[in-house]
Coordinates of C-alpha atoms and ligand atoms in Angstrom, one line a residue:
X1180 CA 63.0 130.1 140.7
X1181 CA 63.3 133.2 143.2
X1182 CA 64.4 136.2 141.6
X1183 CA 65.8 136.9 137.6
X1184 CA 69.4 137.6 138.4
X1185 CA 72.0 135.9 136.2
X1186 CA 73.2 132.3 136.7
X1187 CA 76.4 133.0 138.8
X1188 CA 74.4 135.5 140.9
X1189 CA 71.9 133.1 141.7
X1190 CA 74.3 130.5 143.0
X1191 CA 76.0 132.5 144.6
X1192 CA 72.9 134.6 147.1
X1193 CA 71.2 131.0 147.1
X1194 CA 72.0 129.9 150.8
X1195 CA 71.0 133.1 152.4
X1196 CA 67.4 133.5 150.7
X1197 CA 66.3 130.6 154.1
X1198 CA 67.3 133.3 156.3
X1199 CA 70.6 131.3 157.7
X1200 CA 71.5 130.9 161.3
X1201 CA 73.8 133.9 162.0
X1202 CA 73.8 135.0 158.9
X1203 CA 75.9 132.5 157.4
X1204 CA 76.5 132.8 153.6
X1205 CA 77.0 129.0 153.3
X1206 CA 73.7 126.5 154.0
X1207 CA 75.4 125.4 157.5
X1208 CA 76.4 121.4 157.1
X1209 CA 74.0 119.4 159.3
X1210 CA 75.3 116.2 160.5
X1211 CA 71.9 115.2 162.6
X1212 CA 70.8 112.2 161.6
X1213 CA 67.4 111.9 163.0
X1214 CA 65.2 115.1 163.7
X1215 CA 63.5 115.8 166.7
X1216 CA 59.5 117.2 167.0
X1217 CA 58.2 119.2 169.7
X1218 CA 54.5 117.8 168.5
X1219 CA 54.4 114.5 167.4
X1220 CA 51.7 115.5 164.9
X1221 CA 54.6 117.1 162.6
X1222 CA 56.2 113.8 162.6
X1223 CA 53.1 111.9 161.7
X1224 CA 52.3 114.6 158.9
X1225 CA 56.0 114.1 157.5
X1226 CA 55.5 110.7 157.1
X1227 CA 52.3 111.6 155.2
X1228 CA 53.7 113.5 152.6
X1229 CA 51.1 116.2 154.6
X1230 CA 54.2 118.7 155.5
X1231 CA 57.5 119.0 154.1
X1232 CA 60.4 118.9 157.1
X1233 CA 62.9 116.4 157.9
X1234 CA 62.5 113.0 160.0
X1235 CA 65.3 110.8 159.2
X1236 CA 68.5 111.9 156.7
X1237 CA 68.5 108.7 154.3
X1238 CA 65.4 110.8 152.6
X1239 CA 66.3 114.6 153.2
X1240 CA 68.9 116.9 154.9
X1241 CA 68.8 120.7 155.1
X1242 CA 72.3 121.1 153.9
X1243 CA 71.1 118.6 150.4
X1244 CA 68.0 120.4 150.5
X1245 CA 69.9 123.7 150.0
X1246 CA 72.7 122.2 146.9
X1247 CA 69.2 120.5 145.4
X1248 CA 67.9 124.3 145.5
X1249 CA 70.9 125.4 143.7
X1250 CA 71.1 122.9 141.0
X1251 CA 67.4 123.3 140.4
X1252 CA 67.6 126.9 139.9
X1253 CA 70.9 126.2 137.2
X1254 CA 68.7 123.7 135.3
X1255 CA 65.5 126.4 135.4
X1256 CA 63.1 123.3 136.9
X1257 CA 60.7 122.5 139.1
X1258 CA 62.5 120.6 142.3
X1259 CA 65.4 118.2 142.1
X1260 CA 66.9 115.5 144.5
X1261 CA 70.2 115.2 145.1
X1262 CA 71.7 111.4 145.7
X1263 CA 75.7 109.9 146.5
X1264 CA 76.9 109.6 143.0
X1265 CA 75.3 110.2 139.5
X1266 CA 75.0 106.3 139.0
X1267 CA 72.9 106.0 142.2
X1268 CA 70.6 109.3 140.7
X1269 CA 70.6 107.0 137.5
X1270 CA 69.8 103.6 139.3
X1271 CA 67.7 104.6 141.5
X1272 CA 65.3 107.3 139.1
X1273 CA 64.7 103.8 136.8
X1274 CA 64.1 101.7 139.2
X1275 CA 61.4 104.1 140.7
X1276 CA 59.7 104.6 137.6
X1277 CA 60.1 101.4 135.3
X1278 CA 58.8 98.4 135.9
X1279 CA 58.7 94.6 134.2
X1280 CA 58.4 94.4 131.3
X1281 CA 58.3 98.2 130.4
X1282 CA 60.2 99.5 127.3
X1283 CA 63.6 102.0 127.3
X1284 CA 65.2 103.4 124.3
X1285 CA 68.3 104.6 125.1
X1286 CA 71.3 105.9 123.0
X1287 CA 74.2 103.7 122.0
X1288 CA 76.7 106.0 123.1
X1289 CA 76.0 105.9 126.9
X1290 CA 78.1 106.2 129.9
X1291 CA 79.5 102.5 130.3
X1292 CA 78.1 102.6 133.9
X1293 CA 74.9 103.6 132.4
X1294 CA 75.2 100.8 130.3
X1295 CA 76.1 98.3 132.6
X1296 CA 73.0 99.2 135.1
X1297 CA 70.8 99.0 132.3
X1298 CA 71.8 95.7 131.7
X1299 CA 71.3 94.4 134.9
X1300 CA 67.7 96.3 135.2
X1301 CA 67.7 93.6 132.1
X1302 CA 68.4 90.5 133.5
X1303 CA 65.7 91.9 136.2
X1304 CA 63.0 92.1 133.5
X1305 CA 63.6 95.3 131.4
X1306 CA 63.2 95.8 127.7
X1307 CA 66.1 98.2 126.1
X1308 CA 66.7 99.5 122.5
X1309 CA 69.9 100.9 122.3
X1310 CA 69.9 103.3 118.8
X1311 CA 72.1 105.9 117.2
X1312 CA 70.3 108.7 118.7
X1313 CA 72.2 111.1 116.6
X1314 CA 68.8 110.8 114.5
X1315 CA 65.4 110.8 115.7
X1316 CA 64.2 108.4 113.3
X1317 CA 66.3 105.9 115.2
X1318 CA 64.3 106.7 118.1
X1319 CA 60.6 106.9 116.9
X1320 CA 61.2 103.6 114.4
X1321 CA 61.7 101.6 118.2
X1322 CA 58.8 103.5 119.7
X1323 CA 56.2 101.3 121.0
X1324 CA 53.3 100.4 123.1
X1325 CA 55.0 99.2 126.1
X1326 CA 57.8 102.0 126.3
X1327 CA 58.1 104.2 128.9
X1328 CA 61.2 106.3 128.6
X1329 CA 63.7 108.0 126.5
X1330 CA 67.0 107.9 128.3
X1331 CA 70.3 110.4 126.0
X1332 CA 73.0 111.8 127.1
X1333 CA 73.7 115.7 125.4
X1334 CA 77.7 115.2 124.3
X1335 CA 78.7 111.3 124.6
X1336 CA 82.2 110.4 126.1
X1337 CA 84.3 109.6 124.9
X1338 CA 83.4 110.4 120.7
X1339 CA 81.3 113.1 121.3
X1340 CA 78.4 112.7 119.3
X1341 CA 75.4 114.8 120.4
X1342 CA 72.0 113.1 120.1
X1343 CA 68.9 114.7 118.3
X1344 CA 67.8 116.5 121.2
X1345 CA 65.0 118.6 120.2
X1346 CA 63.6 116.1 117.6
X1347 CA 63.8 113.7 120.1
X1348 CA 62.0 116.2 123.0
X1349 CA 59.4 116.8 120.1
X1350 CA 59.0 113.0 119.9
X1351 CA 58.8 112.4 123.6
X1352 CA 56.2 114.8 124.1
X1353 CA 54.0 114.1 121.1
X1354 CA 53.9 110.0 122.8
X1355 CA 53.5 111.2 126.2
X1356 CA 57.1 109.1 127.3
X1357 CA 59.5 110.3 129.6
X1358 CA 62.5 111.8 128.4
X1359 CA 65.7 111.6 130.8
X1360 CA 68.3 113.7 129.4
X1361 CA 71.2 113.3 131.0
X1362 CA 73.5 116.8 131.1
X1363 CA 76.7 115.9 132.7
X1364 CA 78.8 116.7 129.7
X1365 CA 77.7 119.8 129.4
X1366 CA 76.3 120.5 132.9
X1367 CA 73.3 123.4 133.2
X1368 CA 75.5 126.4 132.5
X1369 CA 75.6 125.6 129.2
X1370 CA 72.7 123.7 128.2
X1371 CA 69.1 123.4 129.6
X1372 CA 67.6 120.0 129.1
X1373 CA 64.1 121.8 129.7
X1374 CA 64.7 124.1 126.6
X1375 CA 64.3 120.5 124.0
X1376 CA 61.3 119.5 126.8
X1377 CA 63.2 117.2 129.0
X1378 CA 60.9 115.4 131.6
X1379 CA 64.3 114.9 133.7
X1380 CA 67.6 116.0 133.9
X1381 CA 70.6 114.1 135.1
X1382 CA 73.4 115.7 136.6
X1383 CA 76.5 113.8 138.5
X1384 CA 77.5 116.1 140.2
X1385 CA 81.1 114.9 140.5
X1386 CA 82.0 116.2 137.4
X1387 CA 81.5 119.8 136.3
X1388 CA 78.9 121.0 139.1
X1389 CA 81.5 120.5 142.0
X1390 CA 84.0 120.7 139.4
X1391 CA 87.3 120.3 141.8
X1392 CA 87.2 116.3 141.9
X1393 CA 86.6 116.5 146.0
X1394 CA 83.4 115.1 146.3
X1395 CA 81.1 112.8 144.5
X1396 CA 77.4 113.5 144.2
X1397 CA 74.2 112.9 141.6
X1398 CA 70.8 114.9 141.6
X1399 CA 67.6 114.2 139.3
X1400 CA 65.6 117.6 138.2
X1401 CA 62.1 117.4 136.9
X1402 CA 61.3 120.1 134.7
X1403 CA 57.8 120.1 135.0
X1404 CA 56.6 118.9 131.9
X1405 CA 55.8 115.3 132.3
X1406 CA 52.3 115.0 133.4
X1407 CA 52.5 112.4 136.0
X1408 CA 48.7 111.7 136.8
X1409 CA 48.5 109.7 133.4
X1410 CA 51.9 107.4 134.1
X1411 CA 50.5 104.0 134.9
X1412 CA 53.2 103.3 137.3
X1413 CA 52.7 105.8 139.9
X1414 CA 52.1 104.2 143.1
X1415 CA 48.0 104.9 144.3
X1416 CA 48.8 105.7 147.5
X1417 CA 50.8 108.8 146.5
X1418 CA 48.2 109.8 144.5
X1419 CA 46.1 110.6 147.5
X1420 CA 48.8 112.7 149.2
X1421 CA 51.1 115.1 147.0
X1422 CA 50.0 117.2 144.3
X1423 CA 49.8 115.6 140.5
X1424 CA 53.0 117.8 139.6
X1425 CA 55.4 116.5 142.6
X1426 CA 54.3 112.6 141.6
X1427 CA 57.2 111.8 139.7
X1428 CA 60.1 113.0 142.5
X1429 CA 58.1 111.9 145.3
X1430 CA 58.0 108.4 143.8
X1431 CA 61.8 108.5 143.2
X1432 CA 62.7 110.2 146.5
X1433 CA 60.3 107.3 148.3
X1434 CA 60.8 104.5 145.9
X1435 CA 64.0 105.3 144.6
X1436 CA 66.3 107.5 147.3
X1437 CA 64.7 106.1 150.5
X1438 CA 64.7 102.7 149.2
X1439 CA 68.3 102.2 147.7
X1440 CA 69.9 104.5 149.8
X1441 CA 72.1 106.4 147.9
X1442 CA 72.2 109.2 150.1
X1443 CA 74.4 112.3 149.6
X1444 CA 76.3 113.3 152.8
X1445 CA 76.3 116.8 154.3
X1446 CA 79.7 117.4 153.8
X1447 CA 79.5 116.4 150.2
X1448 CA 76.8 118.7 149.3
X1449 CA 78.7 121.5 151.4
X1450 CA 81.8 121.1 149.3
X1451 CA 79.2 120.8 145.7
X1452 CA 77.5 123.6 146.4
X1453 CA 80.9 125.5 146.8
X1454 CA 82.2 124.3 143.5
X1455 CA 78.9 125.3 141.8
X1456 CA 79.3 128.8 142.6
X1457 CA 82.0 128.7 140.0
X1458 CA 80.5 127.1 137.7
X1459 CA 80.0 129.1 135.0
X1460 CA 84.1 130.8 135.4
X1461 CA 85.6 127.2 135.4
X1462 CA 83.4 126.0 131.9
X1463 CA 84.3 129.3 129.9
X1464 CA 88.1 129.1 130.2
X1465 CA 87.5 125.1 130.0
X1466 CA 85.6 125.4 126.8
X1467 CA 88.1 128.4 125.6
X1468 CA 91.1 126.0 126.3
X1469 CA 89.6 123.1 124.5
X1470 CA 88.6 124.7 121.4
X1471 CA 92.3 126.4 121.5
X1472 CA 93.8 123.0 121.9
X1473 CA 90.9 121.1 119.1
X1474 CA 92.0 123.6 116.7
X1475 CA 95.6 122.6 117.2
X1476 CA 95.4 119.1 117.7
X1477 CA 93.9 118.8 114.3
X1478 CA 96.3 120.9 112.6
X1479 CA 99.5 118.6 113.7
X1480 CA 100.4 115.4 111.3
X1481 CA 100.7 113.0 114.2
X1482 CA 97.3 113.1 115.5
X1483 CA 94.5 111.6 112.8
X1484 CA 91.2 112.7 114.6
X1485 CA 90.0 114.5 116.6
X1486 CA 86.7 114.4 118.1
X1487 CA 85.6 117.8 119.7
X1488 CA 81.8 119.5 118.6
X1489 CA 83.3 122.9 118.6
X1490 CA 85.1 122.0 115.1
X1491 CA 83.9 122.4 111.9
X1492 CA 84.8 118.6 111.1
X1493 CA 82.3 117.3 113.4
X1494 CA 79.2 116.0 112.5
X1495 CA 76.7 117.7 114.7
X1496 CA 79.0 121.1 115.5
X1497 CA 75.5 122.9 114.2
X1498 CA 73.7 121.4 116.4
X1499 CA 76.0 121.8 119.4
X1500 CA 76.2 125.8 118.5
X1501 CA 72.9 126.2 118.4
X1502 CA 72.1 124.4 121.6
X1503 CA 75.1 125.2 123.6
X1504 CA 76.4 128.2 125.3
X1505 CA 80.0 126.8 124.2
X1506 CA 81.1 123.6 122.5
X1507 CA 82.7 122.0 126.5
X1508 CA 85.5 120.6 127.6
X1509 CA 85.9 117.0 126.8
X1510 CA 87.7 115.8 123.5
X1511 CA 89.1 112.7 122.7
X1512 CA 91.9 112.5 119.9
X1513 CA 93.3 109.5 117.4
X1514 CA 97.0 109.2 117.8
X1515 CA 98.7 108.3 114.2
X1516 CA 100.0 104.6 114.2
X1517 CA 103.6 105.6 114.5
X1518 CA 102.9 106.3 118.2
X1519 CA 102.5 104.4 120.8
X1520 CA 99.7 106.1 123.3
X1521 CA 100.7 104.5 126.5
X1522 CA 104.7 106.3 126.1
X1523 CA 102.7 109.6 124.5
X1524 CA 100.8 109.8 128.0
X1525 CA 103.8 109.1 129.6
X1526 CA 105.6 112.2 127.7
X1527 CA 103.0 114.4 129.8
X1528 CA 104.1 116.4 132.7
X1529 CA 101.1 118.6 133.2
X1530 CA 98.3 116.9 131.9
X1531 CA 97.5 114.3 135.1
X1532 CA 96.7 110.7 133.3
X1533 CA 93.6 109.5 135.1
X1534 CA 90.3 108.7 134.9
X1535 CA 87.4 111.1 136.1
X1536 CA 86.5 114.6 133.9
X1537 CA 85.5 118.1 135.1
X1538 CA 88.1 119.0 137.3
X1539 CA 89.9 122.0 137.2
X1540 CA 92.8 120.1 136.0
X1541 CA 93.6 119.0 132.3
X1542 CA 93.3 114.9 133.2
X1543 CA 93.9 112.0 130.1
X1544 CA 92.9 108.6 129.8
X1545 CA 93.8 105.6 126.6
X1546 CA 90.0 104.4 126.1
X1547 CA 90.7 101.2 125.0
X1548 CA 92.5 100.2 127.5
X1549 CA 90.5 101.7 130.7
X1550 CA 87.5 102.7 130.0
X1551 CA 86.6 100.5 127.3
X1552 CA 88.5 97.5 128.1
X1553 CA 85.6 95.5 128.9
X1554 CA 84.2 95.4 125.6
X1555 CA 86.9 93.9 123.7
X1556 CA 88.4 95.0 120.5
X1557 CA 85.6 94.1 118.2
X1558 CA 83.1 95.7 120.3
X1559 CA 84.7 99.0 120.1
X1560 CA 85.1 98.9 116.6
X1561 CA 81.6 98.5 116.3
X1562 CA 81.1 101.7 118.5
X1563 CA 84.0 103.7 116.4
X1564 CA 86.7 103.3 119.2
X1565 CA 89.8 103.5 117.9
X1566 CA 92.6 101.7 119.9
X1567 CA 94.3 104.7 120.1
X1568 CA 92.4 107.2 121.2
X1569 CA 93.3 109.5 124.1
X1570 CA 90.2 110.8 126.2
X1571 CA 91.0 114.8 127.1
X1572 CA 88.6 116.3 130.4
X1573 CA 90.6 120.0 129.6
X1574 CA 90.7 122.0 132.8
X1575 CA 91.8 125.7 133.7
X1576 CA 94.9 126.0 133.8
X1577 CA 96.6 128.5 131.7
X1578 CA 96.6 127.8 127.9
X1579 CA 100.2 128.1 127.2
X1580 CA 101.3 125.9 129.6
X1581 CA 98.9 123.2 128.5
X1582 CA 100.1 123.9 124.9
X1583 CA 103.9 123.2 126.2
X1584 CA 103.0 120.1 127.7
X1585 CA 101.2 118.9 124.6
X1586 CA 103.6 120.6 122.0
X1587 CA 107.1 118.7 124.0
X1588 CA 104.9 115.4 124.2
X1589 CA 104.3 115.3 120.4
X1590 CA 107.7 116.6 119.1
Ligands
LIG131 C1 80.4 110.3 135.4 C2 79.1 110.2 134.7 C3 78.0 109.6 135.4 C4 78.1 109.0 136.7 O1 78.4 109.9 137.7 P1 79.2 109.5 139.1 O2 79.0 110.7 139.9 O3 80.6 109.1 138.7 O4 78.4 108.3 139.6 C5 76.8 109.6 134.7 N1 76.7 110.1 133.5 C6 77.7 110.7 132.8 C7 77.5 111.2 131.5 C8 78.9 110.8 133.4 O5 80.0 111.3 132.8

């Protein structure tokens, strides 16, 4: 953290705190893939973990360096790294950090991606618990000696439950286990992970961050608060070189960026860092827009539920209002049986019917048979899918004209 201006004020003067060539406002996109030393001694030293600088891009690039700046001031941490897609920030922080055997609890509600790579990291030799995290009893009663991390999400996608983030932080703490929280949902404007004692934060930041569905892009924060020096699977040779607090990123920038090789590309982080100066104007009218449209949703006869934590008829909405700045932008509703959902999408002229969320634009998507599909019916069932349920990402555009679409698609 540099200075104690707001959170749009921040982003915004970021780039030009480095003193910028010319000036520039933007962090200028460096396409150099290899860096040059005058004194081969830097380059040894680099290697070394002895100096920070650049050597080769796979591992670090001044124009990632600057959009990992930005997003680590947003979640109020310690450093971040950036990576090409939220899944490779996911895949590649486990598989820096876990090894076989180790434990995992994770919530039942994940991202199916999510899901999916945990499951391979299982057939590899990982233990996972998945439990209603809604509760921290679910959590501590599958607490034990061998686990080594606490992976929730803050809002789940597409039912919206909100895990027990505080109690669970408490918990995570009080066991010395890292706690990954991942914050796409409701991205750092309005919710800090560190605030319930997150070790790590998640971010992909394809969805709200860069916001404008033009670039994809993942970054890992750590807060600060995991003491790495007492995590058995920190590699001994780093141990000699960085600092005790800068363990756990070096380890995933070595072990996990540098070794998968889910880089983020200049141009990506350019066009990121852009969309993250808007950040917190694009999640207001968002969250404005999707309460507007929850509240009227759940007032017609044709839809049976709605699932959105900014109404009073959801489960955790105390939770969410204490923890969030606003309730968010994602909502999924239950059509009534009398309509068909594939010819109710259809109906929409606005409302773009695709996959993805936090773009500008108001996008929909039948979970059962996309997102979900995989599963199969009894599987979702067991999760509380309903076969007709309509995922919403709600984007900026103005209210009533969203209303229309909706209000001439239901009538
Ligand atoms: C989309 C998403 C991811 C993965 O991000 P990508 O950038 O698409 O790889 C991870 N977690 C959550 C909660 C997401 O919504």
């Amino acid at each position: 953290m540099t200075t104690k201006r707001g959170f749009t004020t921040t982003i915004l003067h970021d780039d030009r705190l480095g003193k910028p060539e010319h000036g520039s406002l933007h962090k200028p996109i460096h396409t150099s893939v290899t860096y040059g030393h005058e004194d081969v001694q830097d380059l040894v030293d680099i290697f070394q973990n002895k100096k920070k600088g650049y050597a080769y891009s796979r591992q670090g690039n001044p124009t990632v360096t600057a959009l990992e700046h930005k997003v680590t001031n947003m979640e109020k941490g310690m450093a971040s790294i950036a990576f090409s897609t939220g899944m490779a920030a996911i895949s590649a922080t486990v598989m820096a950090l876990i090894k076989h055997g180790d434990h995992i609890v994770a919530s039942s509600f994940l991202f199916g991606n999510t899901r999916s790579i945990f499951q391979t990291y299982t057939d590899m030799g990982l233990d996972v618990t998945y439990v209603d995290a809604t509760d921290v009893q679910n959590v501590r009663n599958e607490i034990k000696a061998s686990t080594k991390m606490v992976f929730v999400e803050t809002i789940a996608n597409p039912a919206t439950q909100i895990a027990d983030l505080e109690a669970i932080g408490d918990l995570c703490a009080e066991k010395g286990i890292i706690y990954v929280v991942d914050n796409t949902m409701t991205s750092p404007y309005l919710f800090n992970p560190i605030d319930v004692k997150a070790s790590l934060i998640i971010n992909s930041l394809t969805k709200y961050i860069g916001g404008h569905g033009n670039a994809l892009g993942g970054c890992v924060t750590d807060t600060g608060l995991f003491n790495w020096i007492k995590f058995p699977n920190i590699f001994e040779t780093f141990k000699k070189q960085v600092k005790p607090e800068t363990l756990g990123l070096t380890q995933i920038r070595k072990k996990g960026l540098r070794d998968s090789g889910g880089t983020l590309s200049p141009e990506a982080a350019h066009s990121i860092s852009v969309g993250a100066e808007t950040l917190a104007l694009r999640l207001e009218r968002a969250s404005n827009n999707a309460l507007a449209l929850a509240k009227y949703f759940e007032s017609h006869p044709l839809i049976k539920k709605v699932f959105y934590p900014g109404l009073e008829s959801h489960p955790q909405r105390e939770r969410a209002a204490k923890l969030f700045a606003k309730f968010g932008a994602l909502m999924s509703i239950e059509l009534d049986e009398s309509i068909d959902c594939l010819a109710f999408l259809n109906k929409l002229k606005l409302v773009v019917k695709s996959s993805n969320l936090g773009d500008t634009r108001t996008l929909s998507i039948p979970v059962a048979q996309t997102i979900f599909f995989e599963l199969g019916a009894e599987k979702r069932a067991e999760m509380g899918i309903p076969e007709s349920m309509i995922r919403l990402s709600i984007g900026i555009e103005d209210l009533d004209d969203l209303m229309d679409d909706f209000k001439t698609a239901l009538a």
